[in-house]
CSV table of C-alpha atoms in Angstrom, one decimal:
chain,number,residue,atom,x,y,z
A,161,UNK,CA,39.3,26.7,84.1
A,162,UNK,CA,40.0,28.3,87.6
A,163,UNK,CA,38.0,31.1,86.5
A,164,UNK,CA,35.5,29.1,85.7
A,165,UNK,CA,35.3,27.6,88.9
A,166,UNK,CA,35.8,30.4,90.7
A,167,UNK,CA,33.1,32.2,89.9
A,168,UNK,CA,30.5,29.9,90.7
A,169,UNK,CA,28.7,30.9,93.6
A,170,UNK,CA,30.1,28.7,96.9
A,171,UNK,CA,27.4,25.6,97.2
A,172,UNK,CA,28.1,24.8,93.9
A,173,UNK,CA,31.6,24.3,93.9
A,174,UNK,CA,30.6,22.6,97.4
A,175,UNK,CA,27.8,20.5,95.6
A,176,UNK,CA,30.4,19.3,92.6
A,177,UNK,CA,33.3,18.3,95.1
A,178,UNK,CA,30.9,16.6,96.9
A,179,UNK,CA,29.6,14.9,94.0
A,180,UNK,CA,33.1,13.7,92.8
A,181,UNK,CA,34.1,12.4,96.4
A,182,UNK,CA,30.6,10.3,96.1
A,183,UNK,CA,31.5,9.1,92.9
A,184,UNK,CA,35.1,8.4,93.6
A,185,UNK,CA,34.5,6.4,97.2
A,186,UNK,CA,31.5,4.6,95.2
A,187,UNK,CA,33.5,3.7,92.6
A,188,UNK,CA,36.2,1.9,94.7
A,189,UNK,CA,33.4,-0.2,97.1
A,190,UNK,CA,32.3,-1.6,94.2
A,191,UNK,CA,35.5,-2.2,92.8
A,192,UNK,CA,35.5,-4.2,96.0
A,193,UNK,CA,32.6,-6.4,95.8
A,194,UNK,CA,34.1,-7.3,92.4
A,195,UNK,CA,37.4,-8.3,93.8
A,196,UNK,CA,35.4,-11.0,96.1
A,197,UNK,CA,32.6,-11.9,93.7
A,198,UNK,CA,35.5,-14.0,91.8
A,199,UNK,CA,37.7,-11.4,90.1
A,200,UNK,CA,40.8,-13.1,91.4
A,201,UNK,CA,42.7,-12.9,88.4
A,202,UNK,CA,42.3,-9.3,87.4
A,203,UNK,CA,44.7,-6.2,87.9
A,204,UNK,CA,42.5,-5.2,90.8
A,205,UNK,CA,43.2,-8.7,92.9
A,206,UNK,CA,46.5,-7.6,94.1
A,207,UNK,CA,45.2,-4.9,95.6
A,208,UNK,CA,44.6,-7.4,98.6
A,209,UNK,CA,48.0,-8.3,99.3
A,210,UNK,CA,49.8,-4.7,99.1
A,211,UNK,CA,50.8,-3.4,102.4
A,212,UNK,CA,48.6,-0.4,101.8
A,213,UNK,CA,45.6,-3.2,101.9
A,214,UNK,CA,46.7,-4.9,105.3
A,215,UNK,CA,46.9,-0.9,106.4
A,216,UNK,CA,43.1,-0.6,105.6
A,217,UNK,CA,41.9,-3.7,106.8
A,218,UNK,CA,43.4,-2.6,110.3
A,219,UNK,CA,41.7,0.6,110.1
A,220,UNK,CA,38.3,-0.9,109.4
A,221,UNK,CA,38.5,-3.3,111.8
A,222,UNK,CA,39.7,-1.0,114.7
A,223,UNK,CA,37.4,1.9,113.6
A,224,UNK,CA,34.3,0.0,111.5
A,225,UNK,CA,32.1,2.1,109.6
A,226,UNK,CA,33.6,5.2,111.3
A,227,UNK,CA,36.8,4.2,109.1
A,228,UNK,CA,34.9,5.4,106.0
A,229,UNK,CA,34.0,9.0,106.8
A,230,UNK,CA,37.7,9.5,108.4
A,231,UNK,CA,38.9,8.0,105.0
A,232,UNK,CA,38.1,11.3,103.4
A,233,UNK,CA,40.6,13.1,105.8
A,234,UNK,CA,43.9,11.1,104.8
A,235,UNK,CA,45.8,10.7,101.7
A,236,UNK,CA,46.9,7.6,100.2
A,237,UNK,CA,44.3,5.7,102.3
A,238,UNK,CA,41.2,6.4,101.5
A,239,UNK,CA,41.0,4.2,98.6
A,240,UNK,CA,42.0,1.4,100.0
A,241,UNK,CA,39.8,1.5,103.1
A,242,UNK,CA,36.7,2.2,100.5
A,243,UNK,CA,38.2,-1.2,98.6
A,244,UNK,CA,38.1,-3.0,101.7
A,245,UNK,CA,34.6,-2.3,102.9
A,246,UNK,CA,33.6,-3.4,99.3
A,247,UNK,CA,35.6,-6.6,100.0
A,248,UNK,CA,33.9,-6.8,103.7
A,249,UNK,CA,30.4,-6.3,101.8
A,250,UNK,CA,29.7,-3.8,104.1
A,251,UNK,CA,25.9,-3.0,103.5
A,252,UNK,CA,25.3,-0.7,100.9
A,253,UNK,CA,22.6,1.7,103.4
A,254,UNK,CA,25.5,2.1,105.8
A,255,UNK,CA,28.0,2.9,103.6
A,256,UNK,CA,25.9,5.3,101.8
A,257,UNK,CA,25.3,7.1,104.9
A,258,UNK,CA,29.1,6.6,105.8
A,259,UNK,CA,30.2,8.2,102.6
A,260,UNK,CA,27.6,10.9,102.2
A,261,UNK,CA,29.0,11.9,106.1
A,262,UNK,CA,33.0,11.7,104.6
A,263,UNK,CA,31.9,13.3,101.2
A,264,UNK,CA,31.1,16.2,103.5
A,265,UNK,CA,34.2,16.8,104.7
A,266,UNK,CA,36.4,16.4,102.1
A,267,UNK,CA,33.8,19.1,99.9
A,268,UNK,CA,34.3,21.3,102.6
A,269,UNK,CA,38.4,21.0,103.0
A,270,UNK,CA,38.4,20.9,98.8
A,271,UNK,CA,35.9,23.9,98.1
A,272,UNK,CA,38.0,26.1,100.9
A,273,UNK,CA,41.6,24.9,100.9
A,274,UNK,CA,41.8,23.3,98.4
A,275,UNK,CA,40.9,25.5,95.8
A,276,UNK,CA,43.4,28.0,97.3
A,277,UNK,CA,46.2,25.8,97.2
A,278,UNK,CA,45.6,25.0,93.7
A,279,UNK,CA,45.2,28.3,92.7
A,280,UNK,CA,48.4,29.3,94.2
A,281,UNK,CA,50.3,26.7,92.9
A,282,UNK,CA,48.7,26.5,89.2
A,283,UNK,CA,49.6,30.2,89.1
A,284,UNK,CA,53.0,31.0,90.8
A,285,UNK,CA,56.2,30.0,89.2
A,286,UNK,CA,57.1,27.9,92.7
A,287,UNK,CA,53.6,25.8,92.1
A,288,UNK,CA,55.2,25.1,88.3
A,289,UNK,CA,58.2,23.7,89.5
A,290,UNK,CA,56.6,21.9,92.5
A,291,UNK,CA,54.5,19.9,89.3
A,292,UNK,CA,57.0,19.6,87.2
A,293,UNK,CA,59.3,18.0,90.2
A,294,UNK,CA,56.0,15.8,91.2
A,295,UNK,CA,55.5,14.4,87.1
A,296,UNK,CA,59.0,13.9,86.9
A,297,UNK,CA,59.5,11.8,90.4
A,298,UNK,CA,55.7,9.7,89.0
A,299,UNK,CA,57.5,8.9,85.9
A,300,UNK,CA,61.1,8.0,87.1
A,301,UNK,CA,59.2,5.8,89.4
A,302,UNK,CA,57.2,3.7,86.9
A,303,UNK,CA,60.3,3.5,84.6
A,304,UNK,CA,62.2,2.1,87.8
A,305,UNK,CA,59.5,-0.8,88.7
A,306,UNK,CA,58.9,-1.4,85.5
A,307,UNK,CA,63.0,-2.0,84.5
A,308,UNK,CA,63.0,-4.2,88.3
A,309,UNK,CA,59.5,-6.1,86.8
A,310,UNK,CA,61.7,-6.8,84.0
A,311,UNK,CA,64.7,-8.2,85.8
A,312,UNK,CA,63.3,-9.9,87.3
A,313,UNK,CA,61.2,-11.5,85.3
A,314,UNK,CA,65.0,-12.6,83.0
A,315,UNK,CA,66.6,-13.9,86.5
């Protein structure tokens, strides 16, 4: 598949990693405006209280709609600040605008940097282990929350 990719010509690999960051931040505002439009008692309520939330909220409320394009430039945050603007209703023409800006950005890191990272690490043995390490530490963490939901759940 890196093949694939890599011989596309440039603004097409730009174009779909654009496409996917409009998609993904899209996807999440409107995940959003469902929380608040009386989807309290789905999966996607407890989103509010996490910690990861309260972080976003901050973010938006210190940086307003500039918070959405700098979104695309952190990790772990992003979706949570393009919840929270859903949740804020932020006007659909701004954030449009605030995510085509932020979908820029993170085409432009993924179609350069990106791409070589996860070249070199799909095809050297250290990028192998470095995946097998990161599925191993996702799964041990699910199996421990999920033994604590558990026991919690008995006590």
């Amino acid at each position: 598949m890196l093949e694939r990719i890599h011989s596309l010509p440039y603004p097409w690999v730009f174009l779909f990693f654009w496409c996917l960051a409009m998609m993904r931040s899209h996807t999440m505002y409107w995940i959003g405006r469902g929380i608040t439009a009386g989807t309290a008692r789905s999966r996607w309520a407890s989103l509010i209280d996490s910690p990861m939330y309260a972080r976003a909220q901050s973010w938006s409320a210190r940086w307003g709609v500039l918070a959405v394009p700098m979104s695309f430039l952190t990790v772990g945050l992003q979706s949570f600040i393009q919840i929270s603007t859903g949740v804020a209703r932020m006007p659909l023409r701004r954030y449009v605008a605030a995510t085509a800006v932020g979908a820029v950005a993170w085409a432009a890191v993924y179609t350069t940097i990106g791409m070589a990272i996860l070249t070199a690490w799909l095809t050297g043995p250290v990028g192998r282990v470095v995946i097998v390490l990161v599925i191993a530490a996702l799964v041990l963490t699910v199996v421990i929350r999920r033994h604590r939901t558990v026991r919690d759940d008995q006590d």
